[in-house]
Coordinates of N, CA and C in Angstrom, one line a residue:
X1 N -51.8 -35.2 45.7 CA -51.9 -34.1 44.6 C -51.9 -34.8 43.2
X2 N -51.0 -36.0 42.9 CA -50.6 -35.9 41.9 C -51.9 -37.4 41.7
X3 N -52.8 -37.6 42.2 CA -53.7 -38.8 41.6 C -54.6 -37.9 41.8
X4 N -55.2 -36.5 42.0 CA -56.1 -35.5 41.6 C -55.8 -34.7 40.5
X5 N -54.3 -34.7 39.8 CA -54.1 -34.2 38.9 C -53.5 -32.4 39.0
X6 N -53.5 -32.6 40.4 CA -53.3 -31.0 40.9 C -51.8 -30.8 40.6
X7 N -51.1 -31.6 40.4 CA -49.5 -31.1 40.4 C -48.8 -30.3 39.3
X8 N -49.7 -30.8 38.5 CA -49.0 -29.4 37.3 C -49.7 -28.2 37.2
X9 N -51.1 -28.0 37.4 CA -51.7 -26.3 38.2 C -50.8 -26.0 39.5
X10 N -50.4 -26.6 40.5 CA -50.2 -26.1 41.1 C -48.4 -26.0 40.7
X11 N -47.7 -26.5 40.1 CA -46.6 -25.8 40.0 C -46.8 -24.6 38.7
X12 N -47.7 -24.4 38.2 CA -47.8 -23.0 37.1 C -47.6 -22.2 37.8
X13 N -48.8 -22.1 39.1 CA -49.3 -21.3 39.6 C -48.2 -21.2 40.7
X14 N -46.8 -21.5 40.9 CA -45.7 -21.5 41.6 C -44.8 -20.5 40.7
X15 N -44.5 -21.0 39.3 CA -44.2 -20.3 38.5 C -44.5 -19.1 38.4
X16 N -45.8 -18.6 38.2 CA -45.8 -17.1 37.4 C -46.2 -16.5 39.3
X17 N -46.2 -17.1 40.3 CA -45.9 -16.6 40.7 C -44.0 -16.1 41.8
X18 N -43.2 -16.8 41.0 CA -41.6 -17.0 41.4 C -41.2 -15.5 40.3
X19 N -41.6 -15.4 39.5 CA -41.4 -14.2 38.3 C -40.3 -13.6 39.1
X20 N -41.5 -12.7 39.8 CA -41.1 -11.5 40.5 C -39.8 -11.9 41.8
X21 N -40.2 -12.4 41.9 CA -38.7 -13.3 42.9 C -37.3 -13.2 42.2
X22 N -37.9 -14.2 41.5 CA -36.3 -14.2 40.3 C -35.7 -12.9 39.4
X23 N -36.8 -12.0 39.0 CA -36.2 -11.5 38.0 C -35.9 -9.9 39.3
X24 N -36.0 -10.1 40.5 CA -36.1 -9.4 41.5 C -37.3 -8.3 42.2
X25 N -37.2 -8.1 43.1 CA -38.4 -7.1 43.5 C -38.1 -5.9 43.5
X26 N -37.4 -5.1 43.4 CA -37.2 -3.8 42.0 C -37.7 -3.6 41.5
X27 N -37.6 -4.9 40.7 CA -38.7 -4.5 38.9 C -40.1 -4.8 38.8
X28 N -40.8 -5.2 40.3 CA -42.0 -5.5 40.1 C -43.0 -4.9 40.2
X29 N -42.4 -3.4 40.1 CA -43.8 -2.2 39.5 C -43.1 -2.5 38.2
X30 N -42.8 -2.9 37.2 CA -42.7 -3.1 35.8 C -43.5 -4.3 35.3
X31 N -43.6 -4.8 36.3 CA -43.9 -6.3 35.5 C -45.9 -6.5 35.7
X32 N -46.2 -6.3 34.1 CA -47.9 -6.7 34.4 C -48.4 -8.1 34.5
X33 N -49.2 -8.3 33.6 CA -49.7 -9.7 33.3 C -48.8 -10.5 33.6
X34 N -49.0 -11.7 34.3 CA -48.2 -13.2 33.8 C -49.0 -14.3 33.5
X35 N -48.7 -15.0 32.5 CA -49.8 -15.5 31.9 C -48.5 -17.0 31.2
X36 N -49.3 -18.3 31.3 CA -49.1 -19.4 30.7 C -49.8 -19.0 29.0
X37 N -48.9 -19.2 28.1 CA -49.3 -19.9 26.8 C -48.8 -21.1 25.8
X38 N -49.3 -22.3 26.4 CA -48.9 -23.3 26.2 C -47.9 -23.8 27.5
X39 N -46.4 -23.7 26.8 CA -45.2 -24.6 28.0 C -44.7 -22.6 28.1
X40 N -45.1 -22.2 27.4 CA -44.4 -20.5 27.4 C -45.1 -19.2 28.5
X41 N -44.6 -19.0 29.7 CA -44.7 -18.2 30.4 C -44.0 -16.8 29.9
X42 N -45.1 -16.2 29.6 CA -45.0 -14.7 29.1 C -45.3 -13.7 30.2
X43 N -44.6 -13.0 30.3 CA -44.9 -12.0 31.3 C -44.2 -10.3 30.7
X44 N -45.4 -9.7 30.8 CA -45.9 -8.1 30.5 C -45.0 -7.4 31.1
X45 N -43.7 -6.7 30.7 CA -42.7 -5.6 30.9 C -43.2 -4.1 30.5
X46 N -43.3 -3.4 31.6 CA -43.8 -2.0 31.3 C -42.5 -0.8 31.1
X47 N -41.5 -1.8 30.6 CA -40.3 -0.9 30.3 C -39.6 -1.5 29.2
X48 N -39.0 -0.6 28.0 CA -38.5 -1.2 27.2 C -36.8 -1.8 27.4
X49 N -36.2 -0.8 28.0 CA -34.8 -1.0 28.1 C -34.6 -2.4 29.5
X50 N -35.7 -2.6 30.2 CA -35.4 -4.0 31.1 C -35.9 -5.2 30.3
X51 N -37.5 -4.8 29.4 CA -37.9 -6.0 28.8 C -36.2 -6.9 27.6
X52 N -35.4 -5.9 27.3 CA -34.4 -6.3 26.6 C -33.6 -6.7 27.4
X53 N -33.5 -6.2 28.3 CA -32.6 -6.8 29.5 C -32.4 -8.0 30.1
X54 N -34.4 -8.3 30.3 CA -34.7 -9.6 30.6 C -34.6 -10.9 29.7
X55 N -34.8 -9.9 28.2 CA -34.3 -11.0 27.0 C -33.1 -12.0 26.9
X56 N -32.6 -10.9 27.1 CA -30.6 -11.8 27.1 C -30.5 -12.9 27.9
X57 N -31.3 -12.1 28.8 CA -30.8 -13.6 30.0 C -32.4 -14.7 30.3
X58 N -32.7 -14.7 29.4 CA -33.9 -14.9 29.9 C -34.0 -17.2 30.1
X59 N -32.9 -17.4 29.4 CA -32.6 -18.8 29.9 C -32.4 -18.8 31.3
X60 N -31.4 -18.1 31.8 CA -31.4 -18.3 32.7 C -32.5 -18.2 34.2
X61 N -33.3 -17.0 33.8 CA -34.5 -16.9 33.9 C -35.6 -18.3 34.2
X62 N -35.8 -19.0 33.3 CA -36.2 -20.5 32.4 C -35.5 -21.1 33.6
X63 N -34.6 -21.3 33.6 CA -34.0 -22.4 34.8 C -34.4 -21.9 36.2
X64 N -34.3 -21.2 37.0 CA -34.6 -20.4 38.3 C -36.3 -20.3 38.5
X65 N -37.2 -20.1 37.5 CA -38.1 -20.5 37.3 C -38.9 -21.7 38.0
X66 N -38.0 -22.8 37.3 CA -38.6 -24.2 37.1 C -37.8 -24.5 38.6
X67 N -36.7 -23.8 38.7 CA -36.7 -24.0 40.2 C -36.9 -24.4 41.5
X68 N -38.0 -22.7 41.7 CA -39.0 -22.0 42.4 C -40.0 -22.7 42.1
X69 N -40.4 -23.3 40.9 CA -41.5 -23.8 41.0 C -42.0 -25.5 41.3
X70 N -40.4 -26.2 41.5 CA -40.3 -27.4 41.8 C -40.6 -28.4 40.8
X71 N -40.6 -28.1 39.4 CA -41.2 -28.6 38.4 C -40.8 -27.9 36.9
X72 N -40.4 -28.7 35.7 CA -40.1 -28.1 34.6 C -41.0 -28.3 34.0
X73 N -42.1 -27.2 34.4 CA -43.2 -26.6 33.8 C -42.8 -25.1 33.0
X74 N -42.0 -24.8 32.7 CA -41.8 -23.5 31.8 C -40.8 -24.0 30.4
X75 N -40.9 -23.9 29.5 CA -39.6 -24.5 28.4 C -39.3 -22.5 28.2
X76 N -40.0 -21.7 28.3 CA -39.2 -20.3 27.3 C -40.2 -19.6 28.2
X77 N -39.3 -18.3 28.6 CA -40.5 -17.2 29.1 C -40.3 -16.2 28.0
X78 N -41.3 -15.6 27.5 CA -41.3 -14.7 26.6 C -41.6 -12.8 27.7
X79 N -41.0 -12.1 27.7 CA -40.8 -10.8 27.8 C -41.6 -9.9 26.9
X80 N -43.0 -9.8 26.8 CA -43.3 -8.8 26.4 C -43.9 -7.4 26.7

């Protein structure tokens, strides 16, 4: 993987898909888009009082992340 260059697509694509794992499966009729911008995984909250929710903690988030995804491919997730 990693002398094709596949190791960092494939832990992105580990990442925004771990989201919904981590931040629980509850909330995943809330959660739209997930999207890489830059090192910053942003992911689309269809609620205001959880997207703040997810704010606070959202390091911790950042760590459980990079986890799941076997790789510290995310530095900040952004909640919007």
């Amino acid at each position: 993987m990693r002398s094709e260059g596949l190791d960092t697509p494939l832990a992105r694509f580990r990442a925004k898909e771990a989201v919904v794992r981590v931040v629980g499966e509850q909330f995943a009729k809330y959660i739209g888009d997930v999207y890489f911008q830059g090192d910053r995984l942003r992911v689309q909250i269809k609620s205001a009082p959880l997207r703040q929710n997810l704010m606070m903690n959202r390091r911790a988030y950042v760590h459980a992340v990079n986890h799941e995804a076997g790789a510290q491919v995310v530095q900040d997730i952004i909640f919007c």
